[in-house]
Coordinates of C-alpha atoms in Angstrom, one line a residue:
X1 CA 45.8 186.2 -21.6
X2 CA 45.3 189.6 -23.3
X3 CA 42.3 190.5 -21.4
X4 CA 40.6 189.6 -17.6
X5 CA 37.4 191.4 -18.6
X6 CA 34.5 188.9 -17.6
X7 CA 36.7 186.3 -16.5
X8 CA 35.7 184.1 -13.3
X9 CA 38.1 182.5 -11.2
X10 CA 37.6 180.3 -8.3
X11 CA 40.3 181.9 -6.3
X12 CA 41.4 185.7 -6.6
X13 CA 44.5 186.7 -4.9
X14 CA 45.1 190.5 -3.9
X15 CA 49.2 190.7 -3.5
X16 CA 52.0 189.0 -3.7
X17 CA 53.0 189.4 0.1
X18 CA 54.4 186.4 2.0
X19 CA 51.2 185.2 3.3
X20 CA 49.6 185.8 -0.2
X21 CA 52.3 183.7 -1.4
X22 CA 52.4 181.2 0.5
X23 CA 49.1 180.5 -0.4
X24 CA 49.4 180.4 -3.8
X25 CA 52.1 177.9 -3.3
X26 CA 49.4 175.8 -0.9
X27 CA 46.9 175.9 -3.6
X28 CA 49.4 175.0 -6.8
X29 CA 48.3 171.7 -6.9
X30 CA 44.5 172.1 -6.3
X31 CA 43.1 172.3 -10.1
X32 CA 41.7 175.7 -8.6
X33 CA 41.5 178.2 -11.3
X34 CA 43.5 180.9 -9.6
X35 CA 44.2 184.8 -10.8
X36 CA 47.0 186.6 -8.3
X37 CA 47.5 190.6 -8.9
X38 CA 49.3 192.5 -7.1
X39 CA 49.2 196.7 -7.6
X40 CA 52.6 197.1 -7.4
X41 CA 55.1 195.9 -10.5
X42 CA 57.0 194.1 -8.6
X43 CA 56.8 190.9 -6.1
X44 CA 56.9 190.2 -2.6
X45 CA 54.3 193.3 -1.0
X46 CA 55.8 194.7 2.3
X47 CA 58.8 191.9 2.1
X48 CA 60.1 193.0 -1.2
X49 CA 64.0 193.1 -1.9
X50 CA 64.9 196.3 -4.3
X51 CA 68.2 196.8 -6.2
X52 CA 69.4 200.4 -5.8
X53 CA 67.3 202.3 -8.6
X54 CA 64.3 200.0 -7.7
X55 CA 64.8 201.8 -4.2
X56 CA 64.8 204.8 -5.3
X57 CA 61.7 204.4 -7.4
X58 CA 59.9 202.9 -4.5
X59 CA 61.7 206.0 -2.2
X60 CA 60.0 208.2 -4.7
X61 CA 56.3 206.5 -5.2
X62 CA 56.0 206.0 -1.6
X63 CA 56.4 210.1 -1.0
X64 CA 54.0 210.7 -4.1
X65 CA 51.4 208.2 -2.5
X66 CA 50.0 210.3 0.1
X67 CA 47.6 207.2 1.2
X68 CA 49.6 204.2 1.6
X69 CA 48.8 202.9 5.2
X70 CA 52.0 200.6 5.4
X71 CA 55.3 202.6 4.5
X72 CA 55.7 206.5 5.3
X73 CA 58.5 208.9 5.6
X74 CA 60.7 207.7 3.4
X75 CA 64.2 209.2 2.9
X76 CA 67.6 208.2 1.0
X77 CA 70.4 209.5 2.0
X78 CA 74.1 209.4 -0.5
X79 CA 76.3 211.2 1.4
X80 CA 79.7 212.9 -0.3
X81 CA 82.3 210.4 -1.1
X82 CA 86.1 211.9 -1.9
X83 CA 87.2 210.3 -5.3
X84 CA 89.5 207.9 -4.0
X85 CA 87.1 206.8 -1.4
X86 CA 85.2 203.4 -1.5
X87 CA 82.2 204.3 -4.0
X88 CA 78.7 202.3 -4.4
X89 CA 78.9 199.5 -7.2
X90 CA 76.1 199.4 -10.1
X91 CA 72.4 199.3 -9.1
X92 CA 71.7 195.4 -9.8
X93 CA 74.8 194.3 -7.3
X94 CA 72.6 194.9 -4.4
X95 CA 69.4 193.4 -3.1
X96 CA 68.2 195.2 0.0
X97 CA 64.9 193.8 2.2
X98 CA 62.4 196.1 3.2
X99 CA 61.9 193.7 5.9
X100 CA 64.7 191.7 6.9
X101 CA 63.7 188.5 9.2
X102 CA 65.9 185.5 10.8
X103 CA 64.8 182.2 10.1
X104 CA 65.1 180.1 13.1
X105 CA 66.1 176.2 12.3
X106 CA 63.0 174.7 14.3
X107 CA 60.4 177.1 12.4
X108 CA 57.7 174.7 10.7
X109 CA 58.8 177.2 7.3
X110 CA 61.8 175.2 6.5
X111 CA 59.7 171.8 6.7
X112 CA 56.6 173.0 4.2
X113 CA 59.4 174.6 1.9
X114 CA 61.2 171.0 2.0
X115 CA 57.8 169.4 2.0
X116 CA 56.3 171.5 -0.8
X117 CA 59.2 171.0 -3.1
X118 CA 60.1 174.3 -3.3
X119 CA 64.0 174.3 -1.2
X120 CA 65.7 173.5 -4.1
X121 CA 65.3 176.9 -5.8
X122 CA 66.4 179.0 -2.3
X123 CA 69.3 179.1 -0.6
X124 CA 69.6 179.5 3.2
X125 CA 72.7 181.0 4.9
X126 CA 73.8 180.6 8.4
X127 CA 73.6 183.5 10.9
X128 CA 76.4 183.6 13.0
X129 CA 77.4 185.9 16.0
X130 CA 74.9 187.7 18.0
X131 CA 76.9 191.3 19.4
X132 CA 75.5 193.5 22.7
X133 CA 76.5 197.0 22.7
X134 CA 78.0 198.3 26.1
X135 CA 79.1 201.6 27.2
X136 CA 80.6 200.4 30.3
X137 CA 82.4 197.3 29.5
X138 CA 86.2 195.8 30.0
X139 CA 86.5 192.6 28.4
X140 CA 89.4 191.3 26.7
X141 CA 86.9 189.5 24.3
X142 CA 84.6 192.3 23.0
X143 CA 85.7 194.5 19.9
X144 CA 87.4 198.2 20.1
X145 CA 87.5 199.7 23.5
X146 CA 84.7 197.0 24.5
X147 CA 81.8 198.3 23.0
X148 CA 80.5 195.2 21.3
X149 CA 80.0 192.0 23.7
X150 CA 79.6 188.4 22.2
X151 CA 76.7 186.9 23.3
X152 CA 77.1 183.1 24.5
X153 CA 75.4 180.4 22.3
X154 CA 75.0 177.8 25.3
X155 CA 76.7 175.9 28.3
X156 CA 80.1 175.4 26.4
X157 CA 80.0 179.3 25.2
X158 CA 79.6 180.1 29.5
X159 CA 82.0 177.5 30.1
X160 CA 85.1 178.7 28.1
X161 CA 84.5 182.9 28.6
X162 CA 87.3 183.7 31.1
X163 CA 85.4 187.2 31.3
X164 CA 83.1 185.6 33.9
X165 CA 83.4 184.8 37.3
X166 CA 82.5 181.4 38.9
X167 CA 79.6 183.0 40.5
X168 CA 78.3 184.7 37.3
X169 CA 78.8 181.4 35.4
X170 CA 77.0 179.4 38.5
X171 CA 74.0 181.8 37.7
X172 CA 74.1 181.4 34.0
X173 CA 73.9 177.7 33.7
X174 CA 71.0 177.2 36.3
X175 CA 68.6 179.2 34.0
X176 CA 70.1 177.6 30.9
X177 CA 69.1 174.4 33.2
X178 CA 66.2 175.3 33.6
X179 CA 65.3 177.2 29.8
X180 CA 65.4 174.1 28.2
X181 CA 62.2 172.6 30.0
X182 CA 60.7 175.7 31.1
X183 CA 57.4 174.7 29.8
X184 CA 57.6 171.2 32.3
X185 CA 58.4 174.1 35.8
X186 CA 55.6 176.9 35.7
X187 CA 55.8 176.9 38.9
X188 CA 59.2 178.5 38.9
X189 CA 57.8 181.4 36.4
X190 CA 53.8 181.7 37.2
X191 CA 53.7 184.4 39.3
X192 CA 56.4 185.8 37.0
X193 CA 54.8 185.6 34.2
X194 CA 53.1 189.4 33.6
X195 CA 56.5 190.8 35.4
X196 CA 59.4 192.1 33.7
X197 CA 61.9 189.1 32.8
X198 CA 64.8 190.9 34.6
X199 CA 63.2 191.0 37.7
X200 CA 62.9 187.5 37.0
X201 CA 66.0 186.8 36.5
X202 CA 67.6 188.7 39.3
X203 CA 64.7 186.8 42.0
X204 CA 65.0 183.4 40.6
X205 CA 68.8 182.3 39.1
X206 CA 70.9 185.4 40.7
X207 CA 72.0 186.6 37.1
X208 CA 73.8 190.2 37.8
X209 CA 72.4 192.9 35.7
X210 CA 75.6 193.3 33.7
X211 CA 74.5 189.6 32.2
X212 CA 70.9 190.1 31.5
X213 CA 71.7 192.4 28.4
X214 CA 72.5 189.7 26.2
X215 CA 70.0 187.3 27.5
X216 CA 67.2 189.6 26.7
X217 CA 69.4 190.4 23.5
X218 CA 68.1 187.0 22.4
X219 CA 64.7 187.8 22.6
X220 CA 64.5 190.6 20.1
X221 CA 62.2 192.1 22.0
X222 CA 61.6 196.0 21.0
X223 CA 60.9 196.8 24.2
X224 CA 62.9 197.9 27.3
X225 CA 63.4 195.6 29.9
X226 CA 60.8 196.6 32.1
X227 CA 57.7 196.0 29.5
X228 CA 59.5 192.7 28.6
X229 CA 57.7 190.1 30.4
X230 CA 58.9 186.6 31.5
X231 CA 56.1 185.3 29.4
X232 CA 57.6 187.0 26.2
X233 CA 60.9 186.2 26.9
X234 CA 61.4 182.8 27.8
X235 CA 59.4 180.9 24.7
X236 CA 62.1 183.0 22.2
X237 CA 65.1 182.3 24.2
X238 CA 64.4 178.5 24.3
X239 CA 63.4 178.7 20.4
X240 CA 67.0 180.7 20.1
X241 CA 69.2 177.9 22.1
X242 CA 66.9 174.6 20.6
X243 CA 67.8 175.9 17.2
X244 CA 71.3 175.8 17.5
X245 CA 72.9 172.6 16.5
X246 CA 69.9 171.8 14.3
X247 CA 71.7 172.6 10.6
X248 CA 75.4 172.4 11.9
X249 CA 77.3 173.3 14.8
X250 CA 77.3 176.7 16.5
X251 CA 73.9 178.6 14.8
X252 CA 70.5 178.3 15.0
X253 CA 68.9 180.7 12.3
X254 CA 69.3 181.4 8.7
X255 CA 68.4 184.1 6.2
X256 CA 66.9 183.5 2.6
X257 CA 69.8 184.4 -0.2
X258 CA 69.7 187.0 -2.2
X259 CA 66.8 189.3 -0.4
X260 CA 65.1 188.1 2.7
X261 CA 61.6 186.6 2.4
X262 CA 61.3 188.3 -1.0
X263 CA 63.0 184.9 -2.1
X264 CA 60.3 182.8 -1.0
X265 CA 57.9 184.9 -1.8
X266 CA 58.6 185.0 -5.9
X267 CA 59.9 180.5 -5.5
X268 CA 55.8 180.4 -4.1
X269 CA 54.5 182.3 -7.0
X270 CA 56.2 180.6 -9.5
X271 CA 55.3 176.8 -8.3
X272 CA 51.8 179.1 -9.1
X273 CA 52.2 179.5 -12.1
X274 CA 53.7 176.4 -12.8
X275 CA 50.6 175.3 -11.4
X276 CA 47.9 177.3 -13.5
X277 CA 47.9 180.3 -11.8
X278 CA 47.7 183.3 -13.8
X279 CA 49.8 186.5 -12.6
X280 CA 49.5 189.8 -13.4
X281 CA 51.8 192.6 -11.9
X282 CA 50.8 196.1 -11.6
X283 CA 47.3 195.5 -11.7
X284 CA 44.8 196.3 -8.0
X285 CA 41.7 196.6 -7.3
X286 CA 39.4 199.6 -8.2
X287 CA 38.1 201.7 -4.8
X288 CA 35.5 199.6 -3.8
X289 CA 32.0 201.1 -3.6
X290 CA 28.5 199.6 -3.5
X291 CA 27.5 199.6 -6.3
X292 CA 30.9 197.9 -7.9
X293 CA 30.9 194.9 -6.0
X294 CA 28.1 192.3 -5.9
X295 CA 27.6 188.9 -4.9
X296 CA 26.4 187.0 -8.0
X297 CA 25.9 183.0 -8.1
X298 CA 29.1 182.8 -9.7
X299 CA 31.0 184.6 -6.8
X300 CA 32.0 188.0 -5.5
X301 CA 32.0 190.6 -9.1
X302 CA 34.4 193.8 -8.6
X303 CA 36.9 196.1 -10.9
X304 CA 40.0 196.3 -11.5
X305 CA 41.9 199.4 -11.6
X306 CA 41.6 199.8 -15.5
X307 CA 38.2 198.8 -15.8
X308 CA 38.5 195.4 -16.2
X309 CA 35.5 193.1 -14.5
X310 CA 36.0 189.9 -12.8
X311 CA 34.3 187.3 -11.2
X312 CA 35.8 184.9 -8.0
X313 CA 34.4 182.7 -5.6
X314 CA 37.3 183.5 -3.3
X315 CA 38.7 187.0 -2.8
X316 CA 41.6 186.7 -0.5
X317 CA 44.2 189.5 0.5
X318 CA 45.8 191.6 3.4
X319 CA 45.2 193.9 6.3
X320 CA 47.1 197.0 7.9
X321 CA 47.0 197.4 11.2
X322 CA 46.0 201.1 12.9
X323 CA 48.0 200.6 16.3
X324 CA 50.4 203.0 17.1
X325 CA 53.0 200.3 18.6
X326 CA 52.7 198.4 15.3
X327 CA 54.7 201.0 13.6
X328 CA 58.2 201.2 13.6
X329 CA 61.5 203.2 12.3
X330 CA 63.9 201.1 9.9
X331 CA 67.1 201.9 7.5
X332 CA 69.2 200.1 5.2
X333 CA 72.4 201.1 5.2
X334 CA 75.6 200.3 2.7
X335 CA 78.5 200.7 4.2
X336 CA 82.2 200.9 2.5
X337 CA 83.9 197.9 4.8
X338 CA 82.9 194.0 4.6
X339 CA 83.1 194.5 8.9
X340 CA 84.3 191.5 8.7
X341 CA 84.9 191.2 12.5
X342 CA 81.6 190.7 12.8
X343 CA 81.7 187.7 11.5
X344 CA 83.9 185.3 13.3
X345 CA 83.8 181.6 12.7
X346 CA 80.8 180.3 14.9
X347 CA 82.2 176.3 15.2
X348 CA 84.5 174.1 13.6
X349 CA 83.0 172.4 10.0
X350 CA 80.2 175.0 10.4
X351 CA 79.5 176.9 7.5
X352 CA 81.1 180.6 7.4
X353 CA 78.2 182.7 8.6
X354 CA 76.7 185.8 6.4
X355 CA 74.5 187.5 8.7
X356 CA 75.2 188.7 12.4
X357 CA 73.0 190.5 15.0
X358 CA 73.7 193.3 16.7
X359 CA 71.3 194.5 20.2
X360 CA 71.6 198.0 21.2
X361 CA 69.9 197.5 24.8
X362 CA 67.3 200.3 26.2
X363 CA 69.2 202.4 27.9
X364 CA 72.8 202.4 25.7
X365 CA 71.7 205.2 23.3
X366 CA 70.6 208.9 24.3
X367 CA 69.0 211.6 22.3
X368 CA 69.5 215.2 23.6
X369 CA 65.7 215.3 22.7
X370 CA 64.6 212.6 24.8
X371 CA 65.0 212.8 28.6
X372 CA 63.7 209.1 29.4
X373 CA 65.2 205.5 28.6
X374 CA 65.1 204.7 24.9
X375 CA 63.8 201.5 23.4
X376 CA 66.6 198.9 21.4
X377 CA 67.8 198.9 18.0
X378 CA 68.2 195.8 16.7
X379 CA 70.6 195.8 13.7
X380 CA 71.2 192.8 11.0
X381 CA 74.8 192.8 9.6
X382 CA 74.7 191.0 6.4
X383 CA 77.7 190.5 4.3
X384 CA 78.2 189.8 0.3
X385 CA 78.0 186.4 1.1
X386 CA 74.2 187.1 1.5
X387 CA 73.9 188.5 -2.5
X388 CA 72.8 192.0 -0.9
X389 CA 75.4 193.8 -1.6
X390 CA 79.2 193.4 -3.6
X391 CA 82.3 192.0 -1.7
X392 CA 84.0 194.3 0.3
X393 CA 80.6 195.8 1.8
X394 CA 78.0 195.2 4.1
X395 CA 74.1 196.3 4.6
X396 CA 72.7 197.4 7.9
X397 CA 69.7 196.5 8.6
X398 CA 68.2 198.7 11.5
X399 CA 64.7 198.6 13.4
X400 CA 63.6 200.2 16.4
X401 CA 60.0 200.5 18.0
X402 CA 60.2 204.4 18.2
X403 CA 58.3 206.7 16.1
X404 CA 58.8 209.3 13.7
X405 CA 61.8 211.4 14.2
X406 CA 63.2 210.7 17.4
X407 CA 63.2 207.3 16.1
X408 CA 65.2 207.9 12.9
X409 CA 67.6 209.6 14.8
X410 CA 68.0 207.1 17.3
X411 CA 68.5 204.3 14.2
X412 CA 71.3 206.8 13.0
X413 CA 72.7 206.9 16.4
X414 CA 73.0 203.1 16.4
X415 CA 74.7 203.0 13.3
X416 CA 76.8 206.0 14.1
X417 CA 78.3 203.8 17.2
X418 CA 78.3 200.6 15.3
X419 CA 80.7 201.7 12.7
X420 CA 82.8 204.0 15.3
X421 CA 83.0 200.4 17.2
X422 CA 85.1 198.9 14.3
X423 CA 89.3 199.7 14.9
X424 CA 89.5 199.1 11.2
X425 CA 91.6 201.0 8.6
X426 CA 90.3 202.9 6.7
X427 CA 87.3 203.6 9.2
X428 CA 84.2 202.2 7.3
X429 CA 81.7 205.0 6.1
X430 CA 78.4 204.8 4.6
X431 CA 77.9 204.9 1.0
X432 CA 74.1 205.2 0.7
X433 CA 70.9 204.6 3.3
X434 CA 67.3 205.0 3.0
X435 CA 65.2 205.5 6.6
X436 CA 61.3 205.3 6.6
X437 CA 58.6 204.1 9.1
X438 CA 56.8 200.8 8.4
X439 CA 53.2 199.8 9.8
X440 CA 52.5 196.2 10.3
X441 CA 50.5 194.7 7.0
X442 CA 49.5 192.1 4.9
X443 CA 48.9 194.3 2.3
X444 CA 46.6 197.6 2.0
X445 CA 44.0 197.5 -1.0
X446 CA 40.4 197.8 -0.4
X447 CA 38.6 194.5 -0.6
X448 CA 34.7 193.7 -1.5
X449 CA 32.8 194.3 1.5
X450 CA 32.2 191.1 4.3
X451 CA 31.2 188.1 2.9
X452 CA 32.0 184.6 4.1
X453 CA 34.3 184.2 0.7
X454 CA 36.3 187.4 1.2
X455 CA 39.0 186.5 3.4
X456 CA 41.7 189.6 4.9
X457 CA 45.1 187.6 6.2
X458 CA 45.8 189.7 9.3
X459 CA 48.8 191.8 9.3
X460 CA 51.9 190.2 9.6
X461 CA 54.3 190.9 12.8
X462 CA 56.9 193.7 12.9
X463 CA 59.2 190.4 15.0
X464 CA 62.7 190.1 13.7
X465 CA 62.2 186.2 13.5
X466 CA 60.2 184.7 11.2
X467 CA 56.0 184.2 13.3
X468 CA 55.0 180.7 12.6
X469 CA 51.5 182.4 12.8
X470 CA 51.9 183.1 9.4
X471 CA 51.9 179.4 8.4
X472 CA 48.7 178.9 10.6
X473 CA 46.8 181.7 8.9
X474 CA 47.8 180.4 5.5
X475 CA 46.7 177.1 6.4
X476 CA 43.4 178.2 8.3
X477 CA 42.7 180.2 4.3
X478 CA 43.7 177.6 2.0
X479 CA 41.5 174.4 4.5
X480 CA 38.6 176.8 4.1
X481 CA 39.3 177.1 -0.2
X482 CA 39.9 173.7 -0.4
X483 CA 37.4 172.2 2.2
X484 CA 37.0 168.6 1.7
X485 CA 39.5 168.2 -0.8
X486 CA 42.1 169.3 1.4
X487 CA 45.3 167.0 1.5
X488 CA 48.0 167.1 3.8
X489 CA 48.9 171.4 3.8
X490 CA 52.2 172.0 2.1
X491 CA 53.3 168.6 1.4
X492 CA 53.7 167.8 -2.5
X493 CA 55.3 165.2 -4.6
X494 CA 58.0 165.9 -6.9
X495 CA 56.3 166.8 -10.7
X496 CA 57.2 164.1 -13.2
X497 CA 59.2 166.2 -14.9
X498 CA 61.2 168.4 -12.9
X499 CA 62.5 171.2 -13.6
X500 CA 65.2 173.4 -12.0
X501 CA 63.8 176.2 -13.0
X502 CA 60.2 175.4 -12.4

């Protein structure tokens, strides 16, 4: 199409985030005449997946763009290397997610992507090992001076860790009892419910305070353990331990190859455009004003950043949100060693795992600039395996609920002990990271004022597993779209003639 000047549409998509995406992929067989732009040249909105330069290009719009409400402070870091050192491989050997999320094996995603047809052109990996950091541990299992502590998957896991005495154990298995039917006792949590989980624990099941770090490890909770309630906590430790078994022995999440959610974010767009949809990169909407926008009996009419009018009955796109605790610290990290220690094998005949977690509890880490108790970090370990990065290195994915700063310096720190964790030779070093805050968003352009047909998806969660809620909102959008035509959501037969590459 050489021009969108005067065009109408029945559905106009703003960005290609997931939710955006997801979308498109709901409407792909709707005969809706659909138009998806996105202002950026590239796919996947706030869950994008950059090769190196691409980084660096974002690094450096992002600190030209004084007004973008989602990503801020960004700053890449390639320290020194001596020439016989490890070095970084060419730009288009790494992949790196701006926001990295585990996939856990009963999320309703997996089921619309088998549903919708779309699973055959992604690739899930498994992710293995979940890692606690401890200052103050002796165990014969953990790695280097016992700084990293395995988390147990389950009963067998408890069972089979000599580390533990027979009253730690005893504790340990009546709330893993009791976690898989929590939902059928609220008596046991009610009164628990707004208090911290660890009090919880300690009042209820007896678990010692050296165990509850790698039960509230599971949670992912950026918080400290006393603004974790039971109420968060238990729902995401039974999702955790329900999952596992579900895809093959030993794991319960997985991660999308080759760049996160950015994966299924370009697989949704494309069964779009296999579907009609037109799509046009690098191409937003023009500052809305009143006298731009009007209602007309054709739809909503607005500009496009070049000039170019269009017409839609539908106008859907994002939302950023303005809460302080929505905004959080990350880096990505490339690191010279595969840290392959990380990565044992989780369970016989179960797939070699590519990603592992590792919790920094509140409390492990100090700042000289911060007198109080620091929140968690929360690093993903991915290795090659993923497509993120060549063989013989890893990325770090780091997060952390502290701001500005303090909070970049308390990622580093994480990192810092991470790698100074690992009795390898040669000690690993980093070969390149980028830091920078992120604000929870579906996507930041300025919309046509309220009207029942212009629809904002709320800002997605900053969790580290994939929200379900995102499905819902999708869902609630495309019902209202479609109204009475609306067929089962997500579920599609296979084209007549399919395509691999479709």
């Amino acid at each position: 199409m050489e021009t969108l000047d005067n065009t109408e549409w029945d559905v106009l998509i703003v960005g290609t985030g997931l939710q955006q995406s997801l979308l498109a992929l709901a409407l792909s067989r709707s005969d809706k005449k659909i138009l998806h732009v996105d202002e950026n040249d590239f796919y996947g909105g706030a869950e994008a997946a950059f090769s190196l330069q691409e980084a660096e290009e974002w690094a450096q719009r992002m600190k030209d763009d004084t007004v973008d409400t989602v990503f801020s402070d960004v700053t890449i870091t390639k320290p020194e290397v001596a020439d016989a050192a490890p070095a970084l491989s060419f730009s288009r050997a790494y992949s790196l997610s701006l926001s990295p999320q585990v996939i856990y094996a009963r999320s309703s995603i997996l089921g619309c992507l088998v549903s919708s047809r779309v699973y055959r052109q992604l690739e899930f990996l498994a992710v293995g090992t979940w890692w606690v950091y401890s200052t103050g541990a002796q165990s014969k299992s953990s790695l280097s001076h016992a700084r990293l502590l395995k988390v147990p998957n389950g009963r067998e896991d408890v069972f089979q860790d000599h580390d533990l005495d027979f009253k730690a154990k005893r504790a340990l298995m009546k709330f893993l009892r009791f976690i898989s039917e929590y939902e059928e006792q609220i008596e046991v949590w009610e009164e628990h419910r707004q208090r911290p989980f660890s009090d919880f624990l300690t009042e209820q099941f007896k678990v010692p305070a050296s165990l509850q770090g790698p039960l509230l490890a599971l949670t992912l909770s950026p918080a400290g353990p006393d603004r974790t309630t039971t109420e968060y906590a238990l729902p995401r430790i039974a999702r955790h331990l329900r999952s596992i078994g579900v895809f093959g022995a030993g794991f319960g999440a997985v991660i999308p190859k080759w760049g996160g959610l950015s994966e299924i974010s370009q697989v949704s767009c494309r069964a779009g455009a296999v579907g009609g949809g037109v799509y046009v990169l690098g191409k937003g909407i023009a500052p809305i004003t009143e006298g731009i926008a009007k209602t007309t009996e054709n739809g909503t009419k607005l500009c496009l950043k070049d000039g170019e009018v269009v017409t839609a009955k539908w106008i859907v796109g994002g939302n950023s949100s303005t809460a302080s605790q929505d905004t959080y610290c990350r880096s990505m990290t490339i690191v010279s060693s595969s840290l392959s220690h990380l990565f044992p094998p989780i369970a016989e005949e179960a797939p070699a795992p590519a990603a592992a977690v590792v919790v920094f509890p509140s409390g492990s880490l100090a700042l000289d600039s911060q007198a109080e108790e620091l929140p968690p970090v929360h690093v993903f370990v991915h290795s090659s395996d993923t497509g993120e990065c060549p063989s013989g290195q890893c990325v770090l994915y780091a997060s952390t609920s502290m701001h500005n700063q303090d909070g970049f310096a308390l990622l580093r720190k994480a990192i810092e002990s991470l790698l100074s964790a690992q009795d390898i030779t040669p000690s690993p070093t980093i070969l390149w990271s980028v830091e920078y805050q992120q604000r929870a968003s579906s996507g930041s352009e300025a919309l046509p004022f309220d009207n029942d047909h212009v629809v904002r998806f709320p800002p997605t969660s900053m969790d580290l597993a994939f929200d379900d809620a995102v499905l819902e909102n999708v869902k609630e959008v495309w019902q209202k779209i479609v109204g009475d035509e609306a067929g089962e959501f997500l579920v599609f037969q296979d084209r007549e003639a399919y395509d691999d590459d479709e």
